[in-house]
Coordinates of C-alpha atoms and ligand atoms in Angstrom, one line a residue:
M235 CA 0.0 0.0 0.0
L236 CA 1.5 3.4 -1.0
S237 CA 2.0 6.0 1.6
Q238 CA -0.7 8.2 0.1
Q239 CA -3.2 5.3 0.3
I240 CA -2.3 4.8 4.0
R241 CA -2.9 8.5 4.8
T242 CA -6.3 8.3 2.9
E243 CA -7.4 5.0 4.4
F244 CA -6.6 6.2 7.9
L245 CA -8.4 9.6 7.6
N246 CA -11.4 8.1 5.8
F247 CA -11.8 5.4 8.4
F248 CA -12.0 7.9 11.2
E249 CA -14.2 10.3 9.1
Q250 CA -16.6 7.4 8.7
H251 CA -16.6 7.0 12.5
G252 CA -17.7 10.6 13.0
H253 CA -14.3 12.4 13.2
L254 CA -13.7 15.8 11.6
R255 CA -10.6 15.7 9.4
V256 CA -8.3 18.7 10.0
P257 CA -5.2 19.7 8.0
S258 CA -1.7 19.5 9.5
A259 CA -0.6 22.6 11.5
P260 CA 2.8 24.1 10.6
L261 CA 5.9 22.7 12.4
I262 CA 6.4 25.9 14.3
P263 CA 4.0 25.7 17.3
R264 CA 1.4 28.5 17.6
D265 CA 1.0 29.9 21.2
D266 CA 3.1 27.1 22.8
P267 CA 6.4 28.4 24.3
S268 CA 7.0 25.0 25.9
L269 CA 8.0 23.4 22.6
L270 CA 10.4 24.4 19.9
L271 CA 8.7 22.4 17.2
V272 CA 5.5 20.4 16.9
S273 CA 6.5 16.9 18.1
A274 CA 3.2 15.0 17.9
G275 CA -0.3 15.0 16.3
M276 CA -1.9 16.2 19.5
V277 CA 0.2 19.4 20.0
P278 CA -2.1 21.7 18.1
F279 CA -5.0 20.3 20.2
K280 CA -3.5 20.8 23.7
A281 CA -6.0 23.5 24.6
Y282 CA -8.9 21.3 23.6
F283 CA -7.8 18.5 26.0
L284 CA -7.3 21.1 28.8
G285 CA -10.8 22.5 28.2
Q286 CA -9.3 26.0 27.5
K287 CA -10.8 26.1 24.0
V288 CA -13.7 24.2 22.4
A289 CA -12.7 21.9 19.6
P290 CA -14.7 22.3 16.3
Q291 CA -16.0 18.8 17.0
D292 CA -15.4 16.4 19.9
R293 CA -13.6 13.9 17.5
L294 CA -10.9 14.9 15.2
T295 CA -8.5 13.1 12.9
S296 CA -5.3 14.4 11.2
C297 CA -2.0 13.7 9.5
Q298 CA 0.3 16.0 11.3
K299 CA 3.9 17.1 10.4
A300 CA 6.1 16.4 13.4
F301 CA 9.7 16.7 14.3
R302 CA 11.7 15.1 17.2
A303 CA 15.4 15.8 17.7
T304 CA 15.5 13.5 20.7
D305 CA 16.5 10.5 18.6
I306 CA 18.9 12.4 16.3
D307 CA 21.9 10.3 17.2
E308 CA 19.9 7.1 16.4
V309 CA 19.2 8.3 12.9
G310 CA 21.1 6.0 10.5
D311 CA 19.5 2.8 11.9
L312 CA 16.4 1.2 10.3
S313 CA 13.6 3.0 12.0
H314 CA 14.5 6.3 13.5
D315 CA 13.9 9.7 11.8
T316 CA 13.6 13.3 12.9
F317 CA 10.8 14.7 10.7
F318 CA 7.9 12.3 10.4
E319 CA 4.1 12.3 9.7
M320 CA 1.8 11.3 12.5
L321 CA -1.6 9.9 11.8
G322 CA -4.0 10.4 14.7
N323 CA -7.5 10.2 16.0
F324 CA -8.5 12.4 18.9
S325 CA -11.4 12.4 21.4
F326 CA -12.2 15.3 23.6
G327 CA -14.6 13.7 26.1
A328 CA -16.4 11.8 23.3
Y329 CA -14.9 8.3 23.9
F330 CA -12.1 6.7 25.9
K331 CA -10.2 3.4 26.1
A332 CA -12.8 0.9 24.8
E333 CA -13.6 2.7 21.6
A334 CA -9.9 3.7 21.0
I335 CA -8.8 0.1 21.2
A336 CA -11.7 -1.1 19.1
Y337 CA -11.0 1.4 16.3
A338 CA -7.3 0.7 16.3
F339 CA -7.8 -3.1 16.1
E340 CA -10.4 -2.8 13.3
L341 CA -8.3 -0.4 11.2
L342 CA -5.2 -2.5 11.5
T343 CA -6.7 -5.8 10.8
R344 CA -9.6 -5.1 8.4
N345 CA -8.4 -2.0 6.5
F346 CA -4.7 -2.6 6.6
G347 CA -5.0 -6.4 6.6
L348 CA -2.5 -7.0 9.4
D349 CA -2.5 -10.5 10.9
P350 CA -3.8 -10.1 14.5
A351 CA -1.4 -12.8 15.6
R352 CA 1.5 -10.4 14.9
L353 CA 0.1 -7.5 17.0
Y354 CA 1.6 -7.1 20.5
P355 CA 0.0 -4.4 22.6
S356 CA 1.7 -3.0 25.7
V357 CA 0.0 -1.2 28.6
H358 CA 1.0 0.7 31.7
P359 CA 1.4 -1.6 34.7
S360 CA -1.5 0.3 36.5
D361 CA -3.9 -0.1 33.5
E362 CA -5.7 -3.4 34.0
T363 CA -8.7 -2.1 32.1
S364 CA -6.8 -1.9 28.9
V365 CA -5.5 -5.5 29.3
Q366 CA -9.1 -6.6 29.7
L367 CA -10.2 -4.5 26.7
W368 CA -7.5 -5.9 24.4
E369 CA -8.7 -9.4 25.4
K370 CA -12.4 -8.6 25.0
V371 CA -12.3 -6.4 21.9
A372 CA -9.4 -8.0 20.0
G373 CA -9.1 -11.4 21.5
I374 CA -5.5 -10.8 22.4
P375 CA -4.6 -12.9 25.4
A376 CA -3.1 -11.3 28.5
E377 CA 0.2 -13.1 28.1
R378 CA 0.8 -11.3 24.7
I379 CA 0.4 -8.0 26.4
S380 CA 3.5 -6.3 27.9
R381 CA 3.2 -4.1 31.0
L382 CA 5.7 -1.3 30.6
E383 CA 6.5 1.4 33.1
E384 CA 7.3 3.8 30.2
N385 CA 3.8 3.6 28.9
F386 CA 2.9 7.1 30.0
W387 CA 2.8 10.0 27.5
Q388 CA 2.9 13.8 27.6
A389 CA 4.1 16.4 25.1
G390 CA 6.6 18.7 26.7
P391 CA 7.2 19.5 30.3
T392 CA 3.6 20.6 31.1
G393 CA 0.1 19.9 29.6
P394 CA -2.2 17.0 29.1
C395 CA -0.9 13.5 29.8
G396 CA -1.9 10.0 30.6
V397 CA -1.1 6.3 30.5
D398 CA -0.9 4.8 27.0
S399 CA -1.2 1.5 25.2
E400 CA 1.4 1.0 22.4
I401 CA 0.8 -1.4 19.6
Y402 CA 3.9 -3.3 18.3
F403 CA 4.1 -5.3 15.1
D404 CA 6.2 -8.5 14.9
L405 CA 8.4 -8.0 11.9
G406 CA 9.4 -11.6 12.0
E407 CA 12.5 -13.7 12.4
R408 CA 14.5 -11.7 9.9
F409 CA 14.7 -9.0 12.5
G410 CA 15.6 -11.2 15.4
S411 CA 15.2 -14.6 16.8
G412 CA 12.5 -13.5 19.3
Q413 CA 14.5 -15.0 22.1
G414 CA 15.0 -12.4 24.8
E415 CA 13.4 -9.8 22.6
R416 CA 10.1 -8.2 23.4
P417 CA 8.1 -5.1 22.6
G418 CA 10.2 -2.1 23.6
Q419 CA 13.4 -4.0 23.2
G420 CA 15.3 -5.0 20.1
E421 CA 14.3 -4.5 16.4
R422 CA 11.9 -7.4 15.9
Y423 CA 8.9 -5.7 17.5
L424 CA 8.2 -2.3 15.9
E425 CA 6.0 0.2 17.6
I426 CA 3.5 1.3 15.0
W427 CA 0.8 3.1 17.0
N428 CA 0.4 4.7 20.4
L429 CA -3.0 5.2 22.0
V430 CA -2.8 7.7 24.8
F431 CA -5.6 7.9 27.4
M432 CA -5.4 11.6 28.4
D433 CA -6.9 12.0 31.9
S434 CA -4.6 14.5 33.7
E435 CA -2.7 17.7 33.3
Q436 CA 0.9 18.1 34.4
L437 CA 1.5 21.5 36.0
T438 CA 4.7 23.5 36.2
D439 CA 5.5 22.3 39.8
G440 CA 5.4 18.7 38.6
S441 CA 2.1 17.8 40.2
T442 CA -0.9 16.5 38.2
V443 CA -4.6 17.3 38.3
P444 CA -7.4 15.4 36.6
L445 CA -8.8 16.6 33.4
A446 CA -12.5 17.6 33.4
H447 CA -13.1 15.4 30.3
P448 CA -10.7 12.5 29.8
G449 CA -9.9 12.1 26.1
V450 CA -7.9 10.1 23.6
D451 CA -4.8 11.1 21.6
T452 CA -3.3 8.5 19.2
G453 CA -0.2 8.7 17.1
M454 CA 0.7 6.3 14.3
G455 CA 4.0 7.0 12.5
L456 CA 3.3 7.0 8.8
E457 CA 6.8 5.9 7.9
R458 CA 6.7 2.9 10.1
M459 CA 3.3 1.9 8.9
A460 CA 4.6 2.2 5.3
M461 CA 7.5 0.0 6.2
V462 CA 5.1 -2.7 7.5
L463 CA 2.6 -2.5 4.7
Q464 CA 5.2 -2.3 2.0
G465 CA 7.2 -5.2 3.4
C466 CA 10.4 -3.1 3.7
D467 CA 13.4 -3.7 5.8
S468 CA 13.6 -0.1 6.9
I469 CA 11.6 3.1 6.8
F470 CA 14.2 4.3 4.3
D471 CA 13.2 1.7 1.7
T472 CA 9.5 2.9 1.7
D473 CA 8.2 5.1 -1.0
L474 CA 8.6 8.0 1.5
F475 CA 12.3 7.8 1.5
A476 CA 13.6 5.5 -1.3
P477 CA 13.6 8.2 -4.1
I478 CA 15.6 10.5 -1.7
Q479 CA 18.1 7.8 -0.9
E480 CA 18.5 7.0 -4.6
D481 CA 19.1 10.6 -5.4
F482 CA 22.0 10.8 -3.0
A483 CA 23.4 7.3 -3.8
G484 CA 23.4 8.2 -7.5
R485 CA 25.7 11.2 -6.8
A486 CA 27.9 9.6 -4.1
S487 CA 31.2 8.8 -5.7
K488 CA 32.7 7.4 -2.4
L489 CA 29.8 5.2 -1.3
A490 CA 31.4 1.9 -2.2
E491 CA 34.6 2.8 -0.3
Q492 CA 32.8 3.0 3.1
P493 CA 33.7 0.3 5.6
G494 CA 31.0 -2.0 6.9
D495 CA 27.5 -0.5 7.0
Q496 CA 28.9 3.1 7.2
G497 CA 27.8 3.9 3.6
A498 CA 24.2 2.8 4.3
R499 CA 24.1 4.7 7.6
H500 CA 25.4 7.9 6.0
L501 CA 22.8 7.6 3.2
R502 CA 19.9 7.1 5.7
R503 CA 21.2 10.0 7.8
L504 CA 21.5 12.2 4.7
S505 CA 18.0 11.3 3.5
D506 CA 16.4 11.9 6.9
H507 CA 18.2 15.2 7.6
A508 CA 17.8 16.7 4.1
R509 CA 14.0 15.8 4.0
A510 CA 13.5 17.2 7.5
A511 CA 15.5 20.4 6.6
C512 CA 13.2 20.9 3.6
M513 CA 10.1 20.6 5.7
L514 CA 11.4 23.0 8.4
I515 CA 12.4 25.6 5.9
A516 CA 9.1 25.3 4.0
D517 CA 7.4 26.2 7.4
G518 CA 9.6 29.3 7.9
V519 CA 12.5 28.1 10.0
V520 CA 15.9 29.6 9.0
P521 CA 19.3 28.5 10.1
S522 CA 20.6 30.3 13.2
N523 CA 22.6 29.7 16.4
E524 CA 19.6 29.4 18.7
G525 CA 16.3 27.7 19.1
R526 CA 14.7 26.0 16.2
G527 CA 17.1 27.8 13.8
Y528 CA 19.9 25.9 15.5
V529 CA 18.1 22.6 15.2
L530 CA 17.9 23.2 11.4
R531 CA 21.6 24.3 11.2
R532 CA 22.6 21.2 13.1
L533 CA 20.6 19.0 10.7
L534 CA 22.2 20.6 7.7
R535 CA 25.7 20.4 9.1
R536 CA 25.3 16.8 10.0
A537 CA 23.9 16.1 6.5
S538 CA 26.8 18.0 4.9
V539 CA 29.3 15.9 6.9
S540 CA 27.7 12.7 5.6
A541 CA 27.6 14.2 2.1
L542 CA 31.3 15.0 2.3
S543 CA 32.1 11.5 3.6
L544 CA 30.2 9.9 0.6
G545 CA 31.6 12.4 -1.9
V546 CA 28.1 13.5 -2.9
E547 CA 28.4 15.6 -6.1
G548 CA 26.4 18.9 -5.9
G549 CA 25.9 18.5 -2.1
L550 CA 22.4 18.7 -0.5
A551 CA 20.6 21.3 -2.5
P552 CA 19.7 19.2 -5.6
C553 CA 17.6 16.9 -3.4
V554 CA 15.0 19.5 -2.9
S555 CA 13.2 18.6 -6.1
T556 CA 13.2 14.9 -5.1
V557 CA 11.7 15.8 -1.7
V558 CA 9.1 18.0 -3.4
A559 CA 8.3 15.0 -5.7
V560 CA 7.6 12.8 -2.7
L561 CA 5.8 15.2 -0.3
G562 CA 4.9 18.3 -2.4
E563 CA 1.4 17.1 -3.3
T564 CA 0.5 16.5 0.3
Y565 CA 2.2 19.6 1.7
S566 CA 1.6 22.5 -0.8
E567 CA 3.8 24.9 1.2
L568 CA 6.7 22.7 0.3
A569 CA 5.9 22.8 -3.4
S570 CA 5.3 26.5 -3.4
G571 CA 8.3 27.3 -1.3
A572 CA 10.7 25.0 -3.2
E573 CA 12.9 27.7 -4.6
R574 CA 13.3 29.4 -1.2
V575 CA 14.0 26.1 0.4
R576 CA 16.8 25.4 -2.1
A577 CA 18.3 28.9 -1.7
V578 CA 18.4 28.6 2.1
I579 CA 20.1 25.2 1.9
E580 CA 22.6 26.4 -0.7
Q581 CA 23.5 29.4 1.3
E582 CA 24.0 27.3 4.5
E583 CA 26.2 24.9 2.6
V584 CA 28.5 27.7 1.4
R585 CA 28.7 29.1 4.9
F586 CA 29.5 25.6 6.3
E587 CA 32.3 25.1 3.7
E588 CA 33.8 28.4 4.8
T589 CA 33.6 27.2 8.4
L590 CA 35.2 23.9 7.5
S591 CA 38.1 25.5 5.6
R592 CA 38.8 27.9 8.5
G593 CA 38.6 25.1 11.0
L594 CA 40.9 22.9 9.0
E595 CA 43.8 25.2 9.6
H596 CA 43.2 25.1 13.3
F597 CA 42.6 21.3 13.2
E598 CA 46.2 20.9 11.8
E599 CA 47.6 22.9 14.8
V600 CA 45.5 20.8 17.2
L601 CA 46.7 17.6 15.6
A602 CA 50.3 18.7 15.8
S603 CA 49.9 19.2 19.6
A604 CA 48.0 15.9 20.2
E605 CA 49.9 13.8 22.8
G606 CA 49.9 10.1 23.0
G607 CA 47.6 9.7 19.9
T608 CA 44.7 11.6 21.6
I609 CA 43.4 15.1 21.0
A610 CA 42.6 16.7 24.4
G611 CA 38.9 17.3 25.1
S612 CA 39.6 21.1 25.6
A613 CA 41.2 21.3 22.1
A614 CA 38.3 19.5 20.3
F615 CA 35.8 21.6 22.3
R616 CA 37.6 24.9 21.2
L617 CA 37.4 23.8 17.6
H618 CA 33.7 23.2 18.0
D619 CA 32.9 26.2 20.2
T620 CA 35.1 28.9 18.7
F621 CA 35.4 27.8 15.1
G622 CA 32.0 25.9 14.7
F623 CA 33.9 22.8 13.6
P624 CA 31.6 19.8 14.2
L625 CA 32.8 17.2 16.6
E626 CA 32.0 14.4 14.0
V627 CA 34.3 16.1 11.6
T628 CA 37.1 16.4 14.1
E629 CA 36.6 12.8 14.9
D630 CA 36.5 11.6 11.3
L631 CA 39.6 13.6 10.3
A632 CA 41.5 12.5 13.4
S633 CA 40.7 8.9 13.0
A634 CA 41.9 9.1 9.3
R635 CA 45.2 10.2 10.8
G636 CA 45.2 7.4 13.4
V637 CA 44.4 9.8 16.3
E638 CA 41.5 9.7 18.7
I639 CA 39.7 12.5 20.6
D640 CA 39.0 12.6 24.3
R641 CA 35.2 12.4 23.8
E642 CA 34.5 12.3 27.6
G643 CA 36.5 15.5 28.1
V644 CA 34.5 17.2 25.3
E645 CA 31.2 16.0 26.8
R646 CA 32.2 17.4 30.2
L647 CA 32.9 20.8 28.7
L648 CA 29.7 20.8 26.7
K649 CA 27.8 20.1 30.0
V650 CA 29.5 23.0 31.7
Q651 CA 28.6 25.3 28.8
R652 CA 24.9 24.2 28.9
E653 CA 24.8 24.8 32.7
Q654 CA 26.3 28.2 32.4
A655 CA 23.8 29.2 29.7
R656 CA 20.9 28.0 32.0
A657 CA 22.3 29.9 35.0
S658 CA 22.6 33.1 33.0
R659 CA 19.0 32.8 31.9
T660 CA 17.9 32.4 35.5
I661 CA 20.0 35.4 36.8
S662 CA 18.6 37.7 34.1
L663 CA 15.2 37.2 35.7
A664 CA 16.6 37.8 39.1
G665 CA 15.2 34.5 40.4
T666 CA 11.6 35.4 39.7
A667 CA 11.1 32.5 37.3
E668 CA 11.4 30.1 40.2
T669 CA 9.1 31.9 42.7
D670 CA 5.3 31.6 42.5
L671 CA 4.3 35.2 41.7
P672 CA 0.9 36.7 42.5
P673 CA -1.0 37.8 39.5
T674 CA -1.1 41.5 38.4
E675 CA -4.0 43.2 36.8
F676 CA -2.4 45.1 33.8
V677 CA -4.1 48.5 33.1
G678 CA -1.4 50.0 31.0
Y679 CA -3.2 49.9 27.6
D680 CA -5.2 53.0 28.4
Q681 CA -3.7 54.3 31.7
L682 CA -0.2 55.6 32.3
E683 CA -0.9 56.0 36.1
A684 CA -2.5 53.7 38.6
S685 CA -2.9 53.1 42.3
G686 CA -1.7 49.7 43.5
Q687 CA -0.4 47.8 46.4
V688 CA 2.9 45.9 46.8
R689 CA 2.0 42.2 46.8
L690 CA 5.5 40.9 46.9
L691 CA 9.1 42.3 47.3
L692 CA 12.0 40.1 46.2
R693 CA 15.7 40.3 46.0
Q694 CA 17.4 37.7 43.8
G695 CA 14.2 35.7 44.0
Q696 CA 14.1 35.8 47.8
P697 CA 11.1 37.5 49.4
L698 CA 11.7 40.3 51.9
D699 CA 9.6 42.6 54.0
R700 CA 11.1 46.0 53.3
A701 CA 13.8 47.8 51.3
G702 CA 15.5 51.0 52.2
A703 CA 17.0 53.9 50.1
G704 CA 19.6 52.8 47.6
E705 CA 18.4 49.2 47.5
E706 CA 17.4 47.4 44.2
V707 CA 14.5 45.1 44.5
E708 CA 11.8 43.3 42.4
V709 CA 8.3 44.6 43.1
V710 CA 5.1 42.8 42.2
L711 CA 2.0 45.1 42.4
D712 CA -1.7 44.0 42.3
V713 CA -2.4 46.6 39.6
S714 CA 0.2 47.9 37.3
P715 CA 0.3 50.3 34.3
F716 CA 3.8 49.2 33.4
Y717 CA 4.2 47.4 30.1
A718 CA 6.5 44.3 30.4
E719 CA 9.4 43.5 28.1
G720 CA 8.2 41.3 25.3
G721 CA 8.4 40.7 21.6
G722 CA 11.7 42.5 21.5
Q723 CA 10.3 45.6 23.1
V724 CA 12.0 46.8 26.3
G725 CA 9.8 47.1 29.5
D726 CA 8.4 50.3 30.8
R727 CA 10.2 52.6 33.2
G728 CA 8.8 55.2 35.6
A729 CA 8.3 55.7 39.3
L730 CA 6.5 54.4 42.4
T731 CA 5.6 57.0 45.0
W732 CA 4.0 56.7 48.4
G733 CA 3.7 58.9 51.5
D734 CA 7.3 59.8 52.2
G735 CA 9.1 57.6 49.7
S736 CA 9.8 57.0 46.1
A737 CA 11.4 54.5 43.8
L738 CA 12.6 54.5 40.2
V739 CA 11.2 51.7 38.0
L740 CA 14.2 50.7 35.9
D741 CA 12.6 47.8 34.0
T742 CA 9.4 45.7 33.8
R743 CA 9.3 42.0 33.0
A744 CA 6.7 39.2 32.9
P745 CA 8.6 36.1 33.9
Q746 CA 5.4 34.1 34.3
A747 CA 2.0 34.3 32.5
G748 CA -0.2 36.9 34.2
A749 CA 2.6 38.1 36.6
R750 CA 4.5 41.4 36.2
V751 CA 7.7 42.3 38.0
Q752 CA 9.0 45.9 38.3
H753 CA 12.8 46.2 38.9
C754 CA 13.1 49.2 41.1
R755 CA 15.7 51.3 43.0
V756 CA 14.4 52.9 46.2
L757 CA 15.3 56.6 46.2
E758 CA 13.9 57.7 49.6
G759 CA 11.9 56.3 52.4
E760 CA 11.2 52.6 52.9
L761 CA 9.2 50.4 50.5
R762 CA 7.3 47.6 52.4
Q763 CA 5.3 44.6 51.6
G764 CA 1.6 45.7 51.5
Q765 CA 2.5 49.4 50.8
D766 CA -0.1 51.4 48.8
V767 CA 1.7 53.2 46.0
R768 CA 1.1 55.4 43.0
A769 CA 2.6 53.9 39.9
T770 CA 3.5 56.3 37.1
V771 CA 4.8 55.3 33.6
D772 CA 7.6 57.5 32.1
R773 CA 5.5 59.0 29.2
E774 CA 8.5 60.0 27.1
H775 CA 10.0 56.5 27.3
R776 CA 6.7 54.8 26.4
A777 CA 6.1 57.2 23.5
G778 CA 9.6 56.5 22.1
C779 CA 9.1 52.8 22.4
A780 CA 5.6 53.0 20.7
A781 CA 7.0 55.0 17.8
H782 CA 9.9 52.6 17.3
H783 CA 7.4 49.7 17.6
S784 CA 5.3 51.1 14.8
A785 CA 8.4 51.7 12.7
T786 CA 9.3 48.0 12.9
H787 CA 5.8 47.0 11.7
L788 CA 6.0 49.5 8.8
L789 CA 9.4 48.2 7.8
N790 CA 8.2 44.6 8.0
A791 CA 5.2 45.4 5.9
A792 CA 7.3 47.3 3.3
L793 CA 9.8 44.4 3.1
H794 CA 6.9 41.9 2.5
H795 CA 5.5 44.2 -0.1
R796 CA 8.8 44.6 -1.9
L797 CA 10.3 41.2 -1.6
G798 CA 7.3 38.9 -1.0
E799 CA 6.5 36.2 1.5
G800 CA 10.0 34.8 1.8
V801 CA 10.9 37.6 4.2
I802 CA 11.0 36.2 7.7
Q803 CA 11.4 38.4 10.7
R804 CA 14.2 37.0 12.9
G805 CA 14.0 39.3 15.8
S806 CA 13.8 43.0 16.7
L807 CA 14.7 45.2 19.5
V808 CA 12.5 48.2 20.3
S809 CA 13.6 50.8 22.8
A810 CA 12.8 54.4 23.3
E811 CA 16.0 55.5 21.5
R812 CA 16.2 53.1 18.6
A813 CA 14.9 50.0 16.9
T814 CA 16.8 47.2 15.2
F815 CA 15.1 44.7 12.9
D816 CA 16.6 41.4 11.8
F817 CA 15.1 39.5 8.9
S818 CA 16.2 36.7 6.6
W819 CA 15.9 36.6 2.9
P820 CA 17.7 33.9 1.0
H821 CA 19.1 36.2 -1.7
P822 CA 21.4 39.3 -1.6
L823 CA 19.4 42.6 -1.6
S824 CA 19.9 44.9 -4.5
E825 CA 20.2 48.7 -4.1
Y826 CA 16.7 50.2 -4.1
Ligands
LIG1199 N1 0.8 11.5 21.1 C1 1.2 10.2 21.1 C2 2.5 9.9 20.6 O1 3.1 10.8 20.0 O2 3.1 8.8 20.8

């Protein structure tokens, strides 16, 4: 069965069972700061599960574009990928375990024709109901059902969650003897579908509360289902990947020289990363050194390293037309954005080549100073951190010269770097991200002055009762006219005054939804917890910010008007004195 037929069969089946078919959302999550990229079919529906929004219907079905970088190091084996398509059916209070299991069994065995004897469900050890349902609905005896502690699912650190029941397919003896292997372990049993029984919400403090209306979220990986239904040895041999692999293999002059299965692994990695990069760029992600832009840059660099190892003539960019041939009909944004996708990839490849040639000079110096056949962790880390030289490249080049790198040493330094970055983020919020802040009513859209009361005084995140002249503190008011830093615009400044005292408001931030923190310096008197104050926004500062804010919107609109939809805003800084506006555009700009 071709992948297009699998998509259609799945969506039609659930439509016939009363589900509304909805199109895939973009890979960049809307209104969800907890995730860099959409990682599952349910992500666009989180608010429906939580009862914060009403779904257009209480049953939905979709084929959602998804990306997971968690398994990036596994990519190259037979079944892992980064970008994938997830088929799902969703219930928001409409049905629960019994119906979800019955639908899944019917679709797999009747529509997709799978042999029930090759299906192996797993359940959470606490979920006896599902064991009974699998037996009753599908006739699968309890001894074929694994009880796995890891059968619990949630997308991201907070949000809807619940125990799940995974369905594994026995690929047969070609994939393992079956001795000592079982669902969740080894390659023989492939997870093809996950049925999540959403009944709780995970909160920021790690606790869970029950959902008002338990629901169902399921996720079937299209690539894996295609592998099963097309009788392939790997997802890379299905119609979703084979043309992309063939494109690279046809241009890879050094493929045959690779030792062992290295050539095949490089080809799979290239195919996955190039395909994923195309989908990310088509949805507006551009390479950068942070966030999702960094995910993309890393994919392209890893793919370039594989392309170099295989001697792929023309590099990555020519594969765009092949990826469009495979996925362009299903995802029109890929077809219509193909030219831009290609330009972004070409530009990034050129940049990477420059990085590599600069890094090579330093690599030779590092190699010369390697002692005892090992490059010190600090030297390899410096190549990576200062010159952007990927560790894989250092490792490949070093091993070609009979030298190793101290990988553990590098990992230690990478960990320190990550921890430093985390610490600096925390300090910049003066500890307020960790403290539970009382909510503030914001009245600053139409008022530049307001009366309020000090609800909380903090210094470096620690509550205190009072602060005297000269001290700098964080102040949370019950009512505030101060606009918080956000969207690149600096926070409001101004003053707090009371009886015999005053404080300057130096900055305003919103480290948690609904909370607002004024960073203040007390000028005279004593500021106390519970103090009634008059809060006044610095009008000139606010007007300057507002003007520069408008200027960035005008510039953005003008760029879109002049250059078209390919212009992507990358960031902006708006202050009272000036505004900066970063954007990406895959071509050089001409003089106006
Ligand atoms: N949302 C279910 C899964 O991704 O496995």
